[in-house]
PDB file of C-alpha atoms in Angstrom:
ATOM      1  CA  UNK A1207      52.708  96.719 -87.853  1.00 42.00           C
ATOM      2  CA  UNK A1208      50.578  97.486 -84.824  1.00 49.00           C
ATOM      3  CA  UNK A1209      53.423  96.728 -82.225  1.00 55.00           C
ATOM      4  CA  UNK A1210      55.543  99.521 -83.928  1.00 77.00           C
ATOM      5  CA  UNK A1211      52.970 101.927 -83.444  1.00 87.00           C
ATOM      6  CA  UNK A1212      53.598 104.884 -81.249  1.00 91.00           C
ATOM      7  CA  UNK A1213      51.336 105.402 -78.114  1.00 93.00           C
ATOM      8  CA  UNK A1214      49.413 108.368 -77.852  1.00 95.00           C
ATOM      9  CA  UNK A1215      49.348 111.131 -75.767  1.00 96.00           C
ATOM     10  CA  UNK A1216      46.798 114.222 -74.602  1.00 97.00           C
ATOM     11  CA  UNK A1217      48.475 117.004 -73.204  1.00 97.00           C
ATOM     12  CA  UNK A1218      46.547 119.512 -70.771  1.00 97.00           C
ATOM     13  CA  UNK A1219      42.625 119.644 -72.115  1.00 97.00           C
ATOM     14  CA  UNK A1220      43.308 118.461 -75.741  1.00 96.00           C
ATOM     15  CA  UNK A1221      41.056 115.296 -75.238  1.00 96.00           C
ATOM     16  CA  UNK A1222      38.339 117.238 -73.561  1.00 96.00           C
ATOM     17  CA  UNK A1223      38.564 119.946 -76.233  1.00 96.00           C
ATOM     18  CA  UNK A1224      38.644 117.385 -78.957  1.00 95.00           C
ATOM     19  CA  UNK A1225      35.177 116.165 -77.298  1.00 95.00           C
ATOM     20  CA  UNK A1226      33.265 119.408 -77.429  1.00 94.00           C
ATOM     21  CA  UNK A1227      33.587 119.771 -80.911  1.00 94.00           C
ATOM     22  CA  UNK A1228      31.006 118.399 -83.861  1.00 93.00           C
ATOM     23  CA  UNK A1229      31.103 115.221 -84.189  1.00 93.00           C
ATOM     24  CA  UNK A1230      32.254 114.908 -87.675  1.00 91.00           C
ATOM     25  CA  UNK A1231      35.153 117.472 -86.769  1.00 94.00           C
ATOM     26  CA  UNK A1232      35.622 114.813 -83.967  1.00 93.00           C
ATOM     27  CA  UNK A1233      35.878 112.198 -86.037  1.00 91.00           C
ATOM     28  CA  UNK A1234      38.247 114.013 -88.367  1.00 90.00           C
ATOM     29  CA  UNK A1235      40.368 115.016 -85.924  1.00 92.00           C
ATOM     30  CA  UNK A1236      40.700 111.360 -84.708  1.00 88.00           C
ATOM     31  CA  UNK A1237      41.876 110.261 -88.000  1.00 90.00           C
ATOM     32  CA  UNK A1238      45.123 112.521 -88.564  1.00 91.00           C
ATOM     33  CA  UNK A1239      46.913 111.020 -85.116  1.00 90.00           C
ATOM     34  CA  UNK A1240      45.948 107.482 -85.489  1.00 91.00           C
ATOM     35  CA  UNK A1241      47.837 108.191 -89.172  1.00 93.00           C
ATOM     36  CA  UNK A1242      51.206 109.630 -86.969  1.00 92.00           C
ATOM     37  CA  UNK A1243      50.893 106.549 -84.523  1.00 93.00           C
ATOM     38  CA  UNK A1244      51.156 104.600 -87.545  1.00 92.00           C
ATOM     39  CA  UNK A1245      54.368 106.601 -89.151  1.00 90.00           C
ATOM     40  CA  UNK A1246      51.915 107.995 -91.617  1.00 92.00           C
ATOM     41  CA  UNK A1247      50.589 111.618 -92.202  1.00 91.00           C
ATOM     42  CA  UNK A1248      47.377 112.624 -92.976  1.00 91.00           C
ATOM     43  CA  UNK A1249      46.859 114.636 -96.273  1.00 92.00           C
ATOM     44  CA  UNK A1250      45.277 117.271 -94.827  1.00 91.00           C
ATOM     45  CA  UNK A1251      48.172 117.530 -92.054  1.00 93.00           C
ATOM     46  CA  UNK A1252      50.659 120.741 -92.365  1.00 93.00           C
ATOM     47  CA  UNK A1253      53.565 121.977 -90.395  1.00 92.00           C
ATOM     48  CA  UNK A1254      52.994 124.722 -88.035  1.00 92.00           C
ATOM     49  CA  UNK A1255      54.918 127.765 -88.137  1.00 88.00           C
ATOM     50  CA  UNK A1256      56.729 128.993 -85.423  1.00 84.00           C
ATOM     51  CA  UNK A1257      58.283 126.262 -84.636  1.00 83.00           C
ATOM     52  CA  UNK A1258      61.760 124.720 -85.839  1.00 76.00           C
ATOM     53  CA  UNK A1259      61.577 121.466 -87.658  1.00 74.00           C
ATOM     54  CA  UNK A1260      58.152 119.665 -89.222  1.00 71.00           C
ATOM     55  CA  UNK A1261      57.496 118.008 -85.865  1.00 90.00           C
ATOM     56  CA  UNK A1262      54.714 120.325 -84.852  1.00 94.00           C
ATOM     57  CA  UNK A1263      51.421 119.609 -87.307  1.00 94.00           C
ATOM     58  CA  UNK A1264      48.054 120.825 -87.435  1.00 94.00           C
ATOM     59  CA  UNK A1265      44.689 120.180 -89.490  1.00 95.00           C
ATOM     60  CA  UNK A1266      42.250 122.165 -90.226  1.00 92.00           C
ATOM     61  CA  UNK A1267      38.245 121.297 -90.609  1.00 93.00           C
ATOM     62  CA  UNK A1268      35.563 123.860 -91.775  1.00 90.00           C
ATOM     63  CA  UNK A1269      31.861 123.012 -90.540  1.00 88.00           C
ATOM     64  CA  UNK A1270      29.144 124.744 -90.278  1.00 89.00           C
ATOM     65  CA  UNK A1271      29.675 126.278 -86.832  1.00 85.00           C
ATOM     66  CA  UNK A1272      33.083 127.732 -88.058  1.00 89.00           C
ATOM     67  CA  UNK A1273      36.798 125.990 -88.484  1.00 91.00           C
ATOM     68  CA  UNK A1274      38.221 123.944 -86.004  1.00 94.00           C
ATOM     69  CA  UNK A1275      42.091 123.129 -85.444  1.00 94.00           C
ATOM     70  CA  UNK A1276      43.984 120.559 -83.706  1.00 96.00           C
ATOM     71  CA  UNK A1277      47.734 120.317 -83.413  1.00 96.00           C
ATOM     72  CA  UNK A1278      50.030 117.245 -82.475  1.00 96.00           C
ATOM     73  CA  UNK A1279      53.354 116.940 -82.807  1.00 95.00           C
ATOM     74  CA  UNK A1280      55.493 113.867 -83.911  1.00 94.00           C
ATOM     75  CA  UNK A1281      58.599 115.124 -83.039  1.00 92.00           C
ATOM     76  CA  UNK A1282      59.495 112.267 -80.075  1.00 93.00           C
ATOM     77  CA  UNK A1283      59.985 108.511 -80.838  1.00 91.00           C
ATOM     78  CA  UNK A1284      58.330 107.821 -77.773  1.00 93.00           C
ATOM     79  CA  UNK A1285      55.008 109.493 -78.802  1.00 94.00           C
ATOM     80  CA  UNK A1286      52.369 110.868 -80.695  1.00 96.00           C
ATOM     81  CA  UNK A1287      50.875 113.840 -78.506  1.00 97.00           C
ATOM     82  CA  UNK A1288      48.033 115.846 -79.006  1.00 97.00           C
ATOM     83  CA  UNK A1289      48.348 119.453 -78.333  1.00 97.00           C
ATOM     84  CA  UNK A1290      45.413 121.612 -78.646  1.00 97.00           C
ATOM     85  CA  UNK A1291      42.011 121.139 -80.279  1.00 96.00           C
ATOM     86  CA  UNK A1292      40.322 123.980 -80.923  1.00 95.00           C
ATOM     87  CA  UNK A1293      37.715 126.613 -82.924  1.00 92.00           C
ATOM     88  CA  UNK A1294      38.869 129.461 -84.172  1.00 84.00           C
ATOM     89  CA  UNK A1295      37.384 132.345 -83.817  1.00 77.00           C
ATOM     90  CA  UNK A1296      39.419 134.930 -84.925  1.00 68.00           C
ATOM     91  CA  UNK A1297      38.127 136.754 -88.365  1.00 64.00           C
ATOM     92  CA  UNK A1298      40.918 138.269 -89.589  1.00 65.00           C
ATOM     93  CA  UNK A1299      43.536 135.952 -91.573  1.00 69.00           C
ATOM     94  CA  UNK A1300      44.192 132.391 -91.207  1.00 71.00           C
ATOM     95  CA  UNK A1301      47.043 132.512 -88.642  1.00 78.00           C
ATOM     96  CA  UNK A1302      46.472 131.063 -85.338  1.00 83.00           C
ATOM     97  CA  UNK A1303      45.358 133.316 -82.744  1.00 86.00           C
ATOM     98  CA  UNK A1304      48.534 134.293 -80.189  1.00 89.00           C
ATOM     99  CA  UNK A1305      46.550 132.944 -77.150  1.00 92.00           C
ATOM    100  CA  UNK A1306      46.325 128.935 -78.712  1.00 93.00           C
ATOM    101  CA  UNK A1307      50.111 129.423 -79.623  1.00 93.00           C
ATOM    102  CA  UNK A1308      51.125 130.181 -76.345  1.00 95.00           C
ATOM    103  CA  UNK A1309      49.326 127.012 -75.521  1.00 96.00           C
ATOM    104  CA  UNK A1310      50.579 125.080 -78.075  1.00 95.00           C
ATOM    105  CA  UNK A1311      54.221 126.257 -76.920  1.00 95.00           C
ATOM    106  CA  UNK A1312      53.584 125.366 -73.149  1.00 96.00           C
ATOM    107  CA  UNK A1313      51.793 121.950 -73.680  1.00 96.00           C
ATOM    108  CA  UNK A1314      54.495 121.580 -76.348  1.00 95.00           C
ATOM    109  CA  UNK A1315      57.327 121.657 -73.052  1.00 95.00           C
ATOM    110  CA  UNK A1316      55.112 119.515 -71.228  1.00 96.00           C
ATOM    111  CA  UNK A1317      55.146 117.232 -74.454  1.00 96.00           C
ATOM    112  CA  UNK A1318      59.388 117.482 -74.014  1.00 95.00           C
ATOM    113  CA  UNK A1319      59.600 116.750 -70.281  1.00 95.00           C
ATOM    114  CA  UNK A1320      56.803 113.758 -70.359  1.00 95.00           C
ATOM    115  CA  UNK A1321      59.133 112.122 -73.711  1.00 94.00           C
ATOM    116  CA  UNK A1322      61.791 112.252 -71.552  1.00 93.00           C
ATOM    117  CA  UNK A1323      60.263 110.436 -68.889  1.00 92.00           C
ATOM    118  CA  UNK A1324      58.921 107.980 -70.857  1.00 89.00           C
ATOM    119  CA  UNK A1325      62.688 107.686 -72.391  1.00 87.00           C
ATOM    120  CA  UNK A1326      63.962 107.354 -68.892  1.00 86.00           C
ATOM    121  CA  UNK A1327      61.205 104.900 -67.711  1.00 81.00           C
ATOM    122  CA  UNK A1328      62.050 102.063 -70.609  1.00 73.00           C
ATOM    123  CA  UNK A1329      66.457 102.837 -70.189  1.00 75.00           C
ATOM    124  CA  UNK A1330      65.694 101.721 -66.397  1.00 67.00           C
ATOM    125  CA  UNK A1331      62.969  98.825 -66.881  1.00 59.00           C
TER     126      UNK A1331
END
């Protein structure tokens, strides 16, 4: 099963985001994209809203320092790739603060164009 698993992929400062959070929201975190490598989903994995289709996911971990978010999306064959990691810190209602969607929509074109190159990469090798 391990040759069928998708590669994964950090977009912008989603890796070095992921890293500054607790450890156990680290390690959490870790867990839900190793799942979509695998073709799986974690349980605690839901679709975002806002954008069309269930590619875009996110999870959510409370700790003691607050709640934490990352979002991935499985939407190309070519790749798992990790979006955003982040706390938020926003106290009114759950939905994601406008600033990390705009992210999540401009790493989520990044996301597009790198698919394609990886597409275009294996058609010519």
């Amino acid at each position: 099963m391990r040759d069928q698993e998708k590669r994964l992929e950090w977009i912008g400062s989603s890796h070095k985001d992921l890293m500054a959070l607790p450890a156990d929201v680290r390690r959490f975190f870790g867990y839900a994209p190793s799942l979509a490598q695998a073709g799986d989903q974690h349980d605690a994995a839901k679709v975002l809203k806002g954008f069309s289709g269930a590619g875009v996911l996110e999870v959510v971990e409370d700790d003691v320092g607050g709640t934490y978010r990352a979002v991935y999306t499985v939407k190309f064959k070519e790749a798992v790739f990790v979006l955003h990691c982040f706390q938020k810190k926003s106290k009114r209602g759950v939905a994601t603060p406008k600033e990390d969607m705009d992210i999540i929509h401009a790493r989520l074109k990044v996301a597009q164009a790198f698919a394609k190159e990886l597409r275009d990469e294996k058609t010519v090798n």
